[in-house]
Amino acid sequence: MGRYPKVVLAADRTLMSPYRGISLASFFGCAPALDFNRDHGSFWYQILRNQVTPKVLFDFICNPIEHTNGYANFAPYGLRKVESALLRDGYSREDVVVAHPDHIEKFIGPETEVVGTYEMDPLGMGPVTMTFTYGRKHMSYDEFYNRDLHQRINAAKKRTGSKAKVVAGASGTWQYNYDPAKIEEYGLYGIVEGELGGIGPEIDGAAGAFFDALIAGEFDTANPFKKSQFKVEIKEFVRNDRSLHGRFIHYWNEPSIDEIPNIVNPSMHGMIEVMRGCGRGCKFCDVTLRPLRYYPVEKVQKEIEVNIKYGGLKNAWVHSDDIFVYGLNPRTTKNMQPNREAIEELFTGIMATGIEHTNPTHGTLAGAIADERLVPNVSKIIKSGPDNHIGIQCGFETGSIRLIGKYADRKLSPYRPDEWHWVVKNGIKVLNQNYWVPAFTLIMGLDNDETPEDSWETIRLIHEIETEQPDSKFTTTPLTFVPIGLLEKSDFYDIGNTMDPAKLGVMYKTWQHNFKYGIQKFMGKVGRDNPIKNWFFTTLASTLGGVPLSAMEGYARRKGPDHERVIEKIKANYW
Ligand code: SF4
C-alpha cells in the first residue's frame, strides 16, 4: 500500500460479527474462553486444555464480518459515527479507514497518527460477562479478542516503526480503571472517558477537534488551567507495590441532534439510533446521566437508507434506551405517559424506507402498557406476526418490591412500586399477544443490598408467570451488579466469592426457565428455512442447554447444605 491512512478505526471480532444472523447470539462474546487455573490432570484439560467454551465452536458462531481489501463492510454503529464525524470535520476519505480486525495491520504504517479502538467490554467486566466467568475467574471471549486486536496493532506498529497513538473509546473504557496493568500491556496512549454510555460515543459531536488535538500532542500533558472541552487526567494506580499510570481524556459536552452526524457506511446488524438518554432515572444505569434527545424521522430514514444502499440490508435495529419514551418530555409529561403519535410516526417512517423487519433494542414494560393502543398500533405498522416476532430487551431487574422502589421507581411510572408484579405479568401478556418477545435482564446483588427475601421474591415471581401464563414467551438473564450511573461509588457484586444460597437460586431459576420455556421450546425454530442450521442449533440446545444447571448443582454440592437446600426447594416448588 502507498501512503498509510492518518486515522485507523477498528473493533475486535466479537463486535464485528454478524453471528450468523441470530440476533441473540451477539451475547456470545460474554462466554468464558480460557480457564488458566484448570487442573492439568483433569479430564477437561486432556480434552480442551485451558479452553472453556471450545474455540472452534465460538469461532463458528462468531463468524467474521465480510471485508473488501481489509476495509470492514459493516462496523459497530458508534464507530461509523466517528468515521462520518471525521469526514464532516475535514478529514479526507483517504485519511480515515475503518479496518477489519483480521486485516488491521495492512493499514498501520509510518504516516498513521492514531489507531482508535471501539471497546464495549474490553476486559470482560460487563454484567453478563462477569456472570458467565464467575467474576472474571475465566477470561471471556470479549477480553480474548480485544487482547488479540491490541497484539496485532502493536505488532504492526513495531514492524513498520509506526508511532501511532492508540486510543480506546466507547462505553466499556471504564474497565481500565479496575485493571490498569492492561493500559501498559496494550500500549494505550489514552482512554476516552466521560458521558459515553450507550451505543453512540458522544465524541461524534466534536470528533474533528478531538483528533486534531490528539495528533497535535495537546493531550500529552495534563494542564488543569487550560480551557478546553477535553480534560486530560493522568491517573496513578498502585497495584502490588507497583505504580501504574493511565492517560484518561474526559469529554462532557453532549452534542445536540444537529451536531450528531449521520452514518455514511453500513452499520452492524442494520443498527440505527433514534434517541440518546433516558428520563427514567434508574440509579444503576449510566444512560440516565445523559440528556434526552430524539432523532427526527427524516434523520432516522437517512441512516436506514445508507444501510439499504451500501449494505443491502432489509432490517433496522432501532437503538433506543426506552423506545416508549420517544418523543416525550420527562419534565413536563405527567407520569411519563408515552407520546403514542410520535412513536407511531417514527415507525411509519422507518417502514416507509422499504425495510422488511425492524425492532427496538430496549423498552420498559411500564411504557409498553401505559397506553393500551400503543403496542397493538405499532405492531400493525411494523407487521409483527407469527412469522415476524419482535425481540426487545426489557429490564426486569428484580422481583423485589422493596428494591425496585428504592432504585428504579420511575422505571415503573405511571405505576407504583407495589404494582410491579402486575406490571411485569401484564407487560408480558400484552407484548406476547402482539408477537413481541421480551428478553429480560435481572440484576444480582443490586448495590450489594439484595437480601435472601428479595431473591426469593424474584424466584416466586418468575414461577407465578410460568404457572399463570404457561404459553408466555420471554427469556431471563441475570447480570451481576456493576457500579455505574448514580451508584458508581458502590462496590462490584462479587459473584465469585459472595454468592449466597438465595442468589444461586435466582441464577438456577432463570436458567431453568430459559432451558425449559426458551431453548427447548423455541430453539428448533431457529433456521427453519435451513435444515443444517436447524439441526445444528437443535442439537446444540439439547446438548449444552442442561450443562449450566448441572454445573450449578455441582457448585451447590461443593458449597454445602444451605446451597443444596435452595436447589431442592426450587425443584420441589418452583420448577
Ligand atoms: S429505563 Fe433503562 S435506560 Fe432508562 S434509566 Fe432505567 S435502566 Fe437506564
XYZ file of C-alpha atoms and ligand atoms in Angstrom:
583
model
C 0.000 0.000 0.000
C 1.177 3.541 -0.696
C 0.592 6.186 1.881
C -0.933 4.858 5.081
C -4.104 6.488 6.459
C -3.824 9.053 9.204
C -6.593 7.519 11.317
C -7.387 3.804 11.605
C -10.564 2.815 13.443
C -11.361 -0.749 14.497
C -13.178 -3.042 16.886
C -12.451 -6.624 17.848
C -14.003 -9.715 16.303
C -16.781 -10.058 18.923
C -18.088 -6.632 17.902
C -17.569 -7.250 14.184
C -19.537 -10.435 13.639
C -22.987 -10.987 12.135
C -23.289 -14.026 14.465
C -24.770 -15.971 11.559
C -27.821 -13.741 11.575
C -29.008 -14.830 15.031
C -29.530 -11.646 16.991
C -29.440 -13.194 20.467
C -26.111 -14.845 19.681
C -24.386 -11.469 19.879
C -24.268 -12.055 23.635
C -21.962 -14.997 22.952
C -18.856 -12.798 23.272
C -19.526 -12.836 27.019
C -18.903 -16.597 27.114
C -15.864 -17.888 29.028
C -12.899 -18.638 26.756
C -9.992 -19.701 28.961
C -9.534 -21.080 32.468
C -5.897 -20.533 33.399
C -6.305 -22.434 36.666
C -7.624 -25.697 35.266
C -6.071 -28.758 36.879
C -3.640 -30.261 34.328
C -4.568 -33.761 35.448
C -8.318 -33.221 34.914
C -10.412 -34.857 32.196
C -11.342 -31.495 30.638
C -7.712 -30.411 30.471
C -6.883 -33.522 28.458
C -9.702 -32.721 26.026
C -9.758 -28.923 25.839
C -6.587 -27.745 27.616
C -7.465 -24.290 29.008
C -10.470 -23.704 26.774
C -13.849 -23.443 28.485
C -16.180 -22.765 25.557
C -14.397 -24.563 22.707
C -12.806 -22.012 20.408
C -13.863 -23.911 17.313
C -17.496 -23.585 18.433
C -17.135 -19.921 19.340
C -15.425 -19.053 16.074
C -18.132 -20.864 14.135
C -20.942 -18.878 15.747
C -18.966 -15.607 15.882
C -18.112 -15.631 12.173
C -16.033 -12.664 10.956
C -17.776 -9.850 9.129
C -17.129 -9.501 5.405
C -14.446 -7.134 4.183
C -13.237 -5.559 0.953
C -9.439 -5.486 0.761
C -9.297 -5.214 4.550
C -11.921 -2.453 4.825
C -14.778 -3.628 7.055
C -18.028 -3.848 5.083
C -20.025 -3.352 8.287
C -18.901 -1.823 11.571
C -20.346 -1.042 15.015
C -22.706 1.886 14.829
C -20.639 4.018 17.208
C -17.529 3.539 15.096
C -19.441 4.539 11.969
C -20.474 7.715 13.789
C -16.843 8.631 14.496
C -15.932 7.885 10.865
C -18.666 10.161 9.500
C -17.884 12.873 12.047
C -14.243 12.961 10.912
C -15.289 13.223 7.259
C -17.677 16.054 8.186
C -14.903 17.829 10.091
C -12.441 18.000 7.198
C -10.603 14.674 7.159
C -10.389 13.188 3.671
C -11.670 9.741 2.719
C -8.053 8.544 2.357
C -7.282 9.778 5.872
C -9.829 7.603 7.654
C -10.145 3.829 7.470
C -12.486 1.502 9.327
C -10.434 -1.686 9.299
C -11.448 -5.314 9.580
C -9.841 -6.703 12.777
C -8.140 -9.549 10.888
C -6.551 -7.098 8.458
C -5.779 -4.084 10.604
C -2.028 -4.494 10.097
C -2.440 -3.542 6.423
C -3.361 -0.007 7.414
C -0.846 0.832 10.138
C 2.347 2.452 8.904
C 4.668 5.421 9.319
C 2.020 8.016 8.399
C -0.611 6.629 10.776
C -1.166 9.100 13.595
C -3.977 7.442 15.539
C -5.470 3.986 15.949
C -8.871 4.313 17.599
C -10.438 1.201 19.079
C -14.111 0.867 19.905
C -14.485 -1.140 23.106
C -17.690 -2.189 24.832
C -16.422 -4.897 27.169
C -12.630 -4.872 26.739
C -11.695 -6.649 29.948
C -14.774 -8.815 30.336
C -16.214 -6.802 33.227
C -19.660 -6.145 31.756
C -22.535 -7.536 33.819
C -23.343 -10.507 31.560
C -19.686 -11.440 31.217
C -18.995 -11.192 34.935
C -21.865 -13.621 35.489
C -20.623 -16.162 32.941
C -16.980 -16.009 34.063
C -17.694 -16.157 37.804
C -16.391 -12.633 38.276
C -13.521 -12.886 35.767
C -12.136 -16.148 37.115
C -12.090 -17.174 33.442
C -11.089 -14.986 30.517
C -14.098 -14.193 28.330
C -14.073 -14.128 24.540
C -14.717 -10.361 24.717
C -11.421 -9.937 26.516
C -9.632 -12.597 24.484
C -10.387 -10.946 21.147
C -9.819 -7.420 22.430
C -6.376 -8.525 23.589
C -5.832 -10.126 20.185
C -6.686 -6.826 18.453
C -4.190 -4.885 20.578
C -1.495 -7.504 19.999
C -1.997 -7.136 16.248
C -1.864 -3.342 16.470
C 1.348 -3.428 18.492
C 2.977 -5.973 16.178
C 2.120 -3.812 13.146
C 3.485 -0.685 14.822
C 6.705 -2.470 15.662
C 7.117 -3.886 12.188
C 6.601 -0.565 10.420
C 8.130 1.732 13.029
C 4.777 3.478 13.379
C 4.411 5.945 16.240
C 0.599 5.920 16.067
C -1.177 6.772 19.304
C -3.599 4.052 20.318
C -6.758 5.440 21.885
C -9.565 3.333 23.348
C -13.103 4.718 23.303
C -16.794 3.756 23.769
C -18.876 2.516 26.630
C -16.550 -0.094 28.133
C -13.446 2.004 28.767
C -14.282 2.452 32.466
C -12.986 -1.115 32.908
C -9.351 0.003 32.609
C -9.739 1.714 35.990
C -10.145 -1.720 37.550
C -7.251 -3.439 35.758
C -4.804 -0.649 34.904
C -1.977 -3.082 34.088
C -3.745 -3.614 30.756
C -3.143 0.026 29.812
C 0.569 -0.678 29.772
C 0.241 -4.176 28.320
C -1.794 -2.858 25.363
C 0.375 0.250 24.975
C -2.600 2.597 25.202
C -1.785 6.260 24.749
C -5.166 7.351 26.027
C -8.583 6.255 27.170
C -11.636 8.331 26.350
C -13.939 8.567 29.339
C -16.987 10.541 30.258
C -20.538 10.728 29.029
C -20.024 7.901 26.610
C -22.558 5.326 27.738
C -24.878 3.549 25.368
C -24.018 2.760 21.844
C -23.045 6.026 20.185
C -19.944 7.630 21.655
C -20.902 11.249 22.291
C -17.487 12.188 20.897
C -19.140 12.242 17.458
C -20.246 15.791 18.107
C -16.649 17.037 18.145
C -14.595 14.236 16.585
C -12.574 16.533 14.314
C -11.496 18.801 17.185
C -10.683 15.755 19.298
C -8.494 14.022 16.704
C -6.814 17.327 15.735
C -5.850 17.945 19.371
C -4.730 14.342 19.796
C -2.499 14.444 16.731
C -1.093 17.858 17.693
C 0.068 16.442 21.032
C -2.266 18.587 23.112
C -3.133 15.644 25.331
C 0.474 14.692 26.047
C 0.423 16.511 29.361
C -2.410 17.344 31.726
C -2.971 21.078 32.123
C -5.837 21.782 34.519
C -5.631 25.537 33.800
C -6.112 25.260 30.036
C -9.663 25.911 28.881
C -10.774 23.063 26.661
C -13.782 20.830 26.098
C -11.394 17.905 26.671
C -9.789 17.382 30.049
C -6.687 15.223 30.415
C -6.175 13.377 33.655
C -3.115 11.251 34.389
C -4.313 8.684 36.881
C -1.979 6.800 39.141
C -2.855 3.299 40.353
C -0.865 1.301 42.859
C -1.071 -2.448 42.362
C 1.172 -4.943 44.184
C 3.503 -2.121 45.261
C 3.841 -1.033 41.624
C 2.811 2.340 40.337
C 0.815 2.259 37.097
C -0.327 5.241 35.056
C -3.032 5.898 32.512
C -3.989 8.960 30.478
C -7.740 9.441 30.669
C -9.335 12.021 28.392
C -12.730 13.302 29.503
C -15.323 14.873 27.285
C -18.599 16.023 28.729
C -20.430 18.289 26.285
C -23.210 16.150 24.831
C -23.875 17.106 21.209
C -27.279 18.331 20.153
C -29.146 16.408 17.463
C -27.849 18.824 14.775
C -24.265 18.145 15.844
C -24.663 14.363 15.562
C -23.602 13.251 12.061
C -25.399 10.578 10.058
C -23.515 7.381 9.251
C -22.141 7.160 5.712
C -21.355 3.443 5.616
C -23.299 0.368 6.798
C -23.573 -0.467 10.473
C -23.541 -3.899 12.098
C -26.968 -5.559 12.229
C -28.505 -2.548 10.464
C -28.279 -0.644 13.733
C -29.508 2.929 13.721
C -30.287 5.272 16.567
C -33.451 7.207 17.347
C -32.668 8.734 20.732
C -29.968 9.314 23.299
C -30.536 9.366 27.028
C -33.495 8.247 29.084
C -35.512 10.240 31.546
C -36.460 7.393 33.870
C -33.568 7.860 36.269
C -32.770 4.292 37.370
C -29.918 4.667 39.821
C -27.896 1.693 38.498
C -27.788 2.891 34.871
C -25.379 5.320 33.196
C -27.708 6.151 30.300
C -29.829 8.138 32.672
C -26.996 10.625 33.234
C -27.269 11.767 29.636
C -29.727 14.383 28.449
C -32.659 13.051 26.461
C -32.608 13.821 22.734
C -34.645 12.367 19.839
C -33.816 11.994 16.173
C -36.471 13.405 13.857
C -37.929 10.778 11.496
C -36.096 12.139 8.415
C -32.715 11.730 10.124
C -33.560 8.132 11.063
C -34.606 7.403 7.483
C -31.336 8.771 6.058
C -29.304 6.296 8.128
C -31.513 3.342 7.163
C -31.138 4.324 3.519
C -27.335 4.115 3.884
C -27.676 0.566 5.230
C -30.010 -0.408 2.391
C -27.957 1.232 -0.377
C -24.432 0.227 0.657
C -25.108 -2.849 2.820
C -28.093 -4.413 1.061
C -29.817 -4.682 4.439
C -33.531 -5.275 4.855
C -33.799 -4.736 8.570
C -33.237 -1.961 11.107
C -32.314 -2.465 14.727
C -33.584 0.664 16.359
C -31.291 1.595 19.197
C -33.372 3.140 21.926
C -32.766 3.313 25.645
C -36.520 3.180 26.234
C -38.423 3.318 22.957
C -41.648 4.133 24.809
C -40.119 7.398 25.999
C -39.501 8.558 22.389
C -40.969 11.976 21.778
C -41.968 12.879 25.337
C -40.540 15.472 27.660
C -39.911 13.811 31.039
C -40.003 17.175 32.798
C -43.437 18.193 31.608
C -45.154 14.884 30.778
C -47.244 13.673 33.657
C -46.312 10.151 34.758
C -44.117 9.513 31.679
C -47.247 8.921 29.585
C -45.981 7.718 26.163
C -46.313 10.007 23.169
C -48.124 7.437 21.028
C -48.449 9.676 17.972
C -44.698 10.355 17.905
C -43.840 6.645 18.238
C -46.329 5.663 15.505
C -44.958 8.354 13.224
C -41.417 7.118 13.875
C -42.167 3.507 12.947
C -44.299 4.522 9.963
C -41.281 6.466 8.703
C -38.945 3.546 9.348
C -41.119 1.098 7.398
C -41.549 3.636 4.564
C -37.861 3.162 3.717
C -38.743 -0.287 2.361
C -37.186 -2.475 5.030
C -38.903 -5.742 5.941
C -38.175 -6.024 9.653
C -37.474 -3.671 12.495
C -37.279 -3.942 16.242
C -36.392 -1.547 19.007
C -33.460 -2.670 21.133
C -34.790 -1.595 24.542
C -38.066 -0.619 26.155
C -39.720 -0.634 29.551
C -42.657 -2.820 30.488
C -44.451 0.095 32.128
C -44.097 2.150 28.933
C -45.402 -0.764 26.852
C -48.696 -0.939 28.744
C -49.213 2.663 29.839
C -51.291 3.313 26.699
C -53.326 0.276 25.688
C -53.337 1.236 21.988
C -49.593 1.752 21.755
C -48.155 -1.762 21.251
C -51.079 -3.005 19.079
C -50.815 0.049 16.811
C -47.025 -0.136 16.473
C -47.308 -3.883 15.833
C -49.617 -3.238 12.881
C -47.191 -0.699 11.475
C -44.146 -2.964 11.734
C -46.153 -6.054 10.704
C -45.369 -8.270 13.662
C -46.944 -11.723 13.458
C -46.379 -15.459 13.967
C -43.562 -15.341 11.402
C -42.219 -11.963 12.437
C -41.545 -11.847 16.161
C -40.194 -8.609 17.593
C -37.408 -9.080 20.133
C -36.955 -6.356 22.728
C -34.688 -6.140 25.754
C -36.506 -5.070 28.914
C -35.250 -4.551 32.454
C -36.947 -6.987 34.844
C -34.190 -6.076 37.345
C -35.751 -7.757 40.387
C -38.965 -9.214 41.735
C -38.388 -7.346 44.982
C -40.897 -4.552 45.519
C -38.508 -3.029 48.059
C -35.536 -2.897 45.670
C -37.449 -1.689 42.634
C -38.972 1.135 44.685
C -35.611 2.121 46.123
C -33.536 2.034 42.928
C -35.876 2.399 39.944
C -39.235 3.849 40.907
C -39.563 5.973 37.736
C -38.939 2.904 35.594
C -42.462 1.916 36.643
C -44.111 5.230 36.027
C -47.130 5.682 35.710
C -47.432 2.728 38.116
C -46.356 2.427 41.735
C -43.666 0.070 43.068
C -46.299 -2.081 44.814
C -47.840 -2.698 41.359
C -44.545 -4.030 39.931
C -45.581 -7.704 39.802
C -48.779 -6.795 37.971
C -46.794 -4.595 35.555
C -44.406 -7.464 34.739
C -47.200 -10.003 34.210
C -49.396 -7.674 32.210
C -46.440 -6.371 30.200
C -45.514 -9.903 29.104
C -49.132 -10.630 28.194
C -49.541 -7.508 26.055
C -46.186 -7.933 24.321
C -46.720 -11.642 23.595
C -50.277 -11.064 22.300
C -48.753 -8.759 19.714
C -45.875 -11.150 18.862
C -43.187 -9.331 20.811
C -40.757 -11.420 22.892
C -39.071 -9.674 25.807
C -35.513 -10.657 26.708
C -35.324 -9.743 30.370
C -32.222 -8.782 32.295
C -32.088 -9.044 36.082
C -29.516 -7.563 38.426
C -27.986 -9.875 41.023
C -26.626 -8.233 44.170
C -28.080 -4.813 43.309
C -25.905 -2.283 45.144
C -24.934 -5.189 47.444
C -28.309 -4.564 49.075
C -30.220 -7.683 47.949
C -31.379 -9.846 50.865
C -32.360 -13.531 50.603
C -36.039 -12.471 50.843
C -35.551 -10.131 47.841
C -34.071 -13.043 45.861
C -36.955 -15.363 46.759
C -39.433 -12.704 45.630
C -37.724 -12.813 42.213
C -37.858 -16.611 42.055
C -41.527 -16.659 43.087
C -42.480 -14.004 40.526
C -40.884 -15.914 37.625
C -42.649 -19.075 38.743
C -46.004 -17.302 39.069
C -45.727 -16.046 35.488
C -44.915 -19.581 34.288
C -47.926 -21.086 36.041
C -50.404 -18.283 35.324
C -49.288 -17.775 31.705
C -47.776 -21.123 30.645
C -47.539 -20.167 26.971
C -45.772 -16.888 27.607
C -42.533 -16.270 25.768
C -39.652 -14.469 27.437
C -36.041 -15.086 28.435
C -34.332 -14.106 31.685
C -30.652 -13.266 32.026
C -29.213 -12.496 35.459
C -26.441 -9.901 35.467
C -24.187 -9.162 38.375
C -24.301 -5.626 39.738
C -21.685 -3.300 38.266
C -21.224 0.143 39.889
C -22.125 2.664 37.185
C -24.569 5.568 36.908
C -25.576 7.125 40.211
C -24.126 4.129 42.066
C -20.612 4.444 40.619
C -19.117 4.803 44.097
C -20.519 1.424 45.211
C -18.624 -1.880 45.009
C -18.984 -4.562 42.349
C -21.112 -7.507 43.401
C -18.509 -10.249 43.768
C -20.291 -13.296 42.397
C -17.159 -15.445 42.578
C -16.865 -15.168 46.337
C -20.140 -13.971 47.810
C -22.975 -15.826 46.101
C -25.335 -16.671 48.952
C -27.757 -19.606 48.557
C -30.754 -17.464 47.525
C -28.773 -15.694 44.768
C -27.654 -19.069 43.454
C -31.379 -19.829 43.452
C -32.052 -16.811 41.191
C -29.366 -17.981 38.756
C -30.689 -21.522 38.835
C -34.320 -20.490 38.329
C -33.556 -18.083 35.482
C -31.519 -20.662 33.589
C -34.127 -23.364 34.214
C -36.747 -21.000 32.765
C -34.647 -20.327 29.675
C -33.924 -24.004 29.173
C -37.479 -25.274 29.655
C -39.522 -22.413 28.213
C -36.991 -20.909 25.825
C -34.261 -23.148 24.457
C -36.169 -26.424 24.283
C -39.379 -24.860 23.012
C -38.071 -22.338 20.524
C -34.542 -23.297 19.502
C -35.920 -25.806 16.990
C -37.468 -22.873 15.170
C -34.088 -21.218 14.543
C -33.145 -21.577 10.905
C -36.361 -23.317 9.851
C -35.523 -22.423 6.265
C -32.134 -24.087 6.547
C -32.127 -27.770 7.656
C -28.394 -27.832 8.521
C -28.633 -24.699 10.635
C -31.801 -26.052 12.263
C -30.169 -29.384 13.066
C -27.080 -27.651 14.433
C -28.991 -25.417 16.817
C -31.426 -28.091 17.983
C -28.525 -30.436 18.775
C -26.544 -27.640 20.385
C -29.532 -26.634 22.521
C -30.296 -30.114 23.777
C -26.620 -30.950 24.406
C -25.433 -27.757 26.015
C -28.679 -26.388 27.457
C -28.630 -28.517 30.595
C -24.909 -28.070 31.292
C -25.252 -24.850 33.342
C -27.961 -26.456 35.508
C -25.689 -29.425 36.274
C -22.792 -27.044 36.919
C -24.867 -25.062 39.420
C -25.984 -28.266 41.149
C -22.307 -29.277 41.415
C -21.443 -25.831 42.779
C -24.205 -26.181 45.407
C -22.846 -29.582 46.483
C -19.383 -28.081 46.943
C -20.708 -25.093 48.902
C -22.702 -27.162 51.397
C -26.195 -27.959 52.703
C -27.621 -24.404 52.611
C -26.922 -24.069 48.891
C -28.143 -27.598 48.204
C -31.405 -26.951 50.047
C -32.135 -23.975 47.770
C -31.736 -26.123 44.652
C -34.007 -28.795 46.142
C -36.603 -26.197 47.173
C -36.712 -24.742 43.658
C -37.047 -28.186 42.114
C -39.860 -29.088 44.518
C -41.842 -25.821 44.479
C -40.809 -23.595 41.597
C -39.983 -25.934 38.692
S -35.256 2.684 31.897
Fe -33.451 1.573 31.191
S -32.222 3.075 30.049
Fe -33.723 4.205 31.272
S -32.619 4.741 33.150
Fe -33.738 2.830 33.537
S -32.283 1.175 33.062
Fe -31.474 3.096 32.159
